[in-house]
C-alpha positions as a printed Julia matrix, in Angstrom:
267×3 Matrix{Float64}:
 -134.94   -3.92  -224.85
 -135.26   -6.87  -222.35
 -134.55   -5.89  -218.57
 -131.47   -7.51  -219.32
 -130.49   -5.83  -221.64
 -130.74   -2.18  -220.36
 -129.26   -3.45  -217.11
 -125.31   -1.86  -216.75
 -122.87   -4.26  -216.76
 -125.06   -7.07  -215.62
 -126.41   -6.36  -212.87
 -129.52   -7.9   -212.83
 -127.29  -10.84  -212.51
 -126.3    -9.56  -208.78
 -122.32   -9.55  -209.74
 -122.6    -5.64  -208.69
 -123.16   -4.41  -205.28
 -124.12   -0.68  -205.34
 -121.74    1.02  -202.46
 -123.92    2.57  -199.77
 -123.66    6.03  -199.27
 -122.31    6.16  -196.39
 -119.34    3.96  -198.03
 -119.43    6.73  -200.44
 -118.64    9.81  -198.22
 -116.02    7.37  -196.39
 -114.22    7.13  -199.82
 -114.94   10.91  -200.24
 -113.36   12.14  -197.03
 -110.18    9.08  -197.63
 -109.0    10.33  -200.18
 -109.13   13.54  -199.65
 -107.07   12.38  -196.14
 -105.0    10.45  -198.3
 -103.98   12.78  -201.02
 -103.24   15.07  -197.76
 -106.06   17.8   -198.7
 -106.93   16.91  -195.05
 -104.17   16.66  -192.91
 -103.61   14.78  -189.54
 -104.29   17.48  -186.81
 -107.42   19.03  -189.34
 -110.52   19.33  -187.79
 -113.72   18.18  -189.97
 -116.25   20.7   -191.2
 -119.2    20.1   -188.49
 -121.64   17.45  -189.31
 -124.18   20.31  -190.41
 -121.89   22.05  -193.44
 -121.11   17.81  -194.21
 -124.92   16.83  -194.24
 -125.52   20.2   -196.21
 -122.55   19.19  -198.46
 -123.26   15.77  -199.38
 -126.93   15.97  -199.69
 -127.24   12.79  -196.38
 -128.9    12.75  -193.08
 -126.83   12.65  -189.55
 -127.12    9.37  -189.03
 -125.42    8.48  -192.86
 -122.84   10.9   -192.08
 -121.61    8.68  -188.8
 -122.51    5.75  -190.37
 -119.65    7.24  -192.44
 -117.15    8.73  -189.28
 -117.68    4.55  -188.36
 -116.11    3.4   -191.53
 -112.48    5.94  -191.1
 -112.24    5.59  -187.46
 -112.31    2.18  -188.35
 -109.01    2.53  -190.46
 -107.59    5.28  -187.98
 -108.06    7.7   -189.93
 -110.18    9.84  -187.72
 -111.16   10.15  -184.06
 -113.88   11.95  -182.97
 -113.56   13.67  -179.84
 -116.73   15.01  -178.09
 -117.56   17.78  -176.15
 -117.5    21.53  -177.41
 -114.78   21.39  -178.8
 -115.31   18.32  -179.76
 -115.61   16.3   -184.01
 -113.75   14.36  -186.41
 -110.22   15.02  -185.42
 -107.83   13.61  -188.65
 -105.77   10.82  -187.26
 -102.95    9.58  -189.68
 -102.32    5.81  -188.65
  -98.93    4.23  -187.37
  -97.19    0.82  -188.78
  -99.2    -0.87  -186.23
 -102.47   -0.28  -187.99
 -101.08   -2.37  -191.12
  -99.73   -5.19  -189.09
 -102.97   -5.79  -186.7
 -104.7    -6.27  -189.87
 -102.09   -8.28  -191.63
 -101.04  -10.35  -188.09
 -105.2   -11.62  -188.55
 -104.55  -12.49  -192.46
 -101.11  -14.67  -191.72
 -102.74  -16.18  -188.48
 -105.91  -17.78  -190.36
 -104.06  -18.09  -192.62
 -101.74  -20.62  -190.29
  -98.56  -19.09  -190.84
  -95.75  -19.76  -188.26
  -93.46  -16.9   -186.34
  -89.84  -17.89  -187.94
  -91.44  -17.67  -191.53
  -92.48  -14.42  -190.24
  -89.59  -13.82  -189.35
  -87.64  -15.0   -192.1
  -89.46  -12.88  -194.52
  -87.83  -10.07  -192.07
  -84.69  -11.72  -192.85
  -85.19  -10.73  -196.9
  -86.89   -6.63  -196.28
  -84.73   -5.23  -193.31
  -80.96   -6.23  -193.66
  -81.99   -4.72  -197.62
  -83.13   -1.68  -196.01
  -79.75   -1.92  -193.68
  -77.27   -1.74  -196.6
  -79.71    1.42  -197.51
  -79.25    3.12  -194.99
  -75.44    2.92  -194.4
  -75.61    4.4   -198.16
  -77.17    6.97  -197.28
  -77.45    8.06  -193.51
  -75.92   10.79  -192.27
  -73.74   11.9   -188.61
  -76.95   13.06  -186.96
  -79.01    9.66  -188.23
  -75.35    7.4   -186.38
  -76.02    9.29  -182.88
  -79.55    8.76  -182.7
  -78.54    5.25  -183.52
  -75.67    5.65  -180.85
  -77.81    6.84  -178.25
  -80.29    4.47  -178.5
  -77.61    1.85  -178.1
  -76.44    3.88  -174.37
  -79.86    3.5   -173.32
  -79.82   -0.3   -173.82
  -76.41   -0.43  -172.04
  -78.18    0.78  -169.05
  -81.37   -1.06  -169.18
  -78.57   -4.68  -169.32
  -76.13   -3.3   -166.86
  -78.34   -1.53  -164.08
  -82.16   -2.69  -164.63
  -81.98   -6.73  -165.09
  -83.88   -7.16  -162.3
  -86.74   -5.29  -163.23
  -90.27   -6.04  -164.26
  -90.41   -3.35  -167.35
  -86.6    -4.45  -168.55
  -87.68   -7.19  -171.06
  -90.78   -4.47  -172.35
  -87.93   -1.54  -172.17
  -85.72   -3.93  -174.19
  -87.99   -4.54  -176.71
  -89.54   -0.89  -177.14
  -85.38    0.27  -177.43
  -84.01   -2.21  -180.09
  -87.73   -1.76  -181.57
  -86.45    2.52  -181.7
  -83.3     1.34  -183.16
  -84.52   -0.98  -185.96
  -87.22    2.09  -187.17
  -84.8     4.41  -187.16
  -83.0     2.72  -189.98
  -86.35    0.73  -191.42
  -87.68    4.76  -191.71
  -84.72    6.86  -193.0
  -83.82    3.69  -195.67
  -84.85    6.46  -198.71
  -87.08    3.29  -199.67
  -91.01    3.86  -198.41
  -92.13    0.38  -199.73
  -89.25   -1.86  -198.42
  -89.92   -0.14  -194.52
  -93.28   -0.62  -195.01
  -93.07   -3.78  -195.72
  -89.97   -4.6   -192.95
  -92.25   -2.37  -190.56
  -95.13   -4.53  -190.79
  -92.37   -7.5   -190.22
  -90.74   -6.35  -187.21
  -94.16   -4.96  -185.6
  -95.6    -8.66  -185.73
  -92.48  -10.35  -184.33
  -91.88   -7.79  -181.67
  -95.39   -8.68  -180.29
  -94.04  -12.31  -180.31
  -91.13  -11.53  -179.05
  -92.24   -8.98  -175.69
  -94.96  -12.03  -175.03
  -91.98  -14.57  -175.27
  -89.59  -12.19  -172.76
  -92.15  -11.79  -170.33
  -92.22  -15.82  -169.8
  -89.02  -16.09  -169.93
  -86.89  -13.41  -169.11
  -84.63  -14.62  -166.66
  -84.33  -17.96  -168.46
  -80.54  -19.42  -168.26
  -78.27  -17.72  -170.61
  -81.73  -14.86  -171.64
  -79.55  -11.68  -170.63
  -76.32  -12.54  -171.85
  -77.98  -13.06  -175.43
  -78.83  -10.0   -174.66
  -75.15   -8.17  -173.86
  -74.26   -9.97  -176.96
  -77.06   -8.61  -179.08
  -75.72   -5.31  -177.94
  -72.14   -5.82  -179.27
  -73.48   -7.09  -182.38
  -75.88   -2.96  -182.38
  -72.25   -1.32  -181.44
  -70.77   -3.34  -184.32
  -73.56   -3.15  -187.37
  -73.28    1.13  -186.57
  -69.14    0.88  -186.64
  -69.83   -0.96  -190.05
  -72.42    2.06  -190.55
  -70.14    4.63  -190.23
  -67.41    3.04  -192.59
  -70.4     3.21  -195.4
  -70.01   -0.03  -196.52
  -74.07   -0.95  -197.17
  -72.76   -4.59  -198.35
  -70.9    -5.01  -195.26
  -73.43   -4.04  -192.84
  -76.17   -5.89  -194.49
  -74.32   -8.7   -194.38
  -74.17   -8.62  -190.77
  -77.94   -7.55  -189.83
  -78.73  -10.84  -191.9
  -76.45  -12.65  -189.67
  -77.32  -11.2   -186.51
  -81.18  -11.63  -187.07
  -80.4   -15.5   -187.88
  -78.8   -15.65  -184.29
  -82.3   -13.8   -183.02
  -83.91  -16.34  -184.56
  -82.56  -18.8   -182.43
  -82.56  -17.22  -178.97
  -86.14  -16.61  -179.25
  -87.72  -19.24  -181.93
  -85.8   -21.8   -179.81
  -87.56  -25.15  -178.77
  -89.7   -24.79  -181.37
  -90.92  -21.65  -180.21
  -91.5   -20.19  -183.59
  -93.14  -23.42  -185.26
  -96.26  -21.85  -183.46
  -99.12  -19.86  -185.28
  -99.55  -16.26  -184.96
 -102.24  -17.33  -182.7
 -100.7   -17.83  -179.66
  -99.21  -13.69  -180.43
 -103.06  -12.1   -180.66
 -104.52  -14.35  -178.16
């Protein structure tokens, strides 16, 4: 039999890449984390134990650690009580990578916001149909904090960032509890990218004429949404939120700002 015939999957052609040992170890540990066998806050066994278990050297194991650390799946802590500690990546990890891909493809901010208008109102409808009184109370508490910002802290340099944080918290409370994890993650990634743009926009021009009155209108829109949610009318809540997001687009992305490429967000 020739060498070509003896090579599995056509490996002799160079079409198959054999993973490095460090990648195989990282894959094994990644699987343990993804399946919940290793939970957030757990410390991995000592390096010597893992080196013996996997039959590898310390440099190879540490290379696997670096791969997992880059994915925000572990944190490396120094000192006598240090080691590799399991962490769970938040939505910002996904939005950073997705944002980079969108940036490289020339996607614009208003394209992202248009996609958000598709995902987020659907989350609002599902949330409305299943939310509890405690959920609504949490949203109302967030609205009260927004009201404090618009009534007391308009001249503060921190007001734009605080407003963006509160609106993001309000929206996250809805999408995170809508009951559809796939939809929630998609909406969360898009919202996080838009929030990055929002923070930059507000920081550059929060005191422009008409900006703060627009915030007050948005506050009334949040209040109306919660009132609709309290009735359990998911369709009405969905329609209201879609209208709200279109209004936000005119404020944040007006006068051509939304046509700027994402590179302006992360540069």
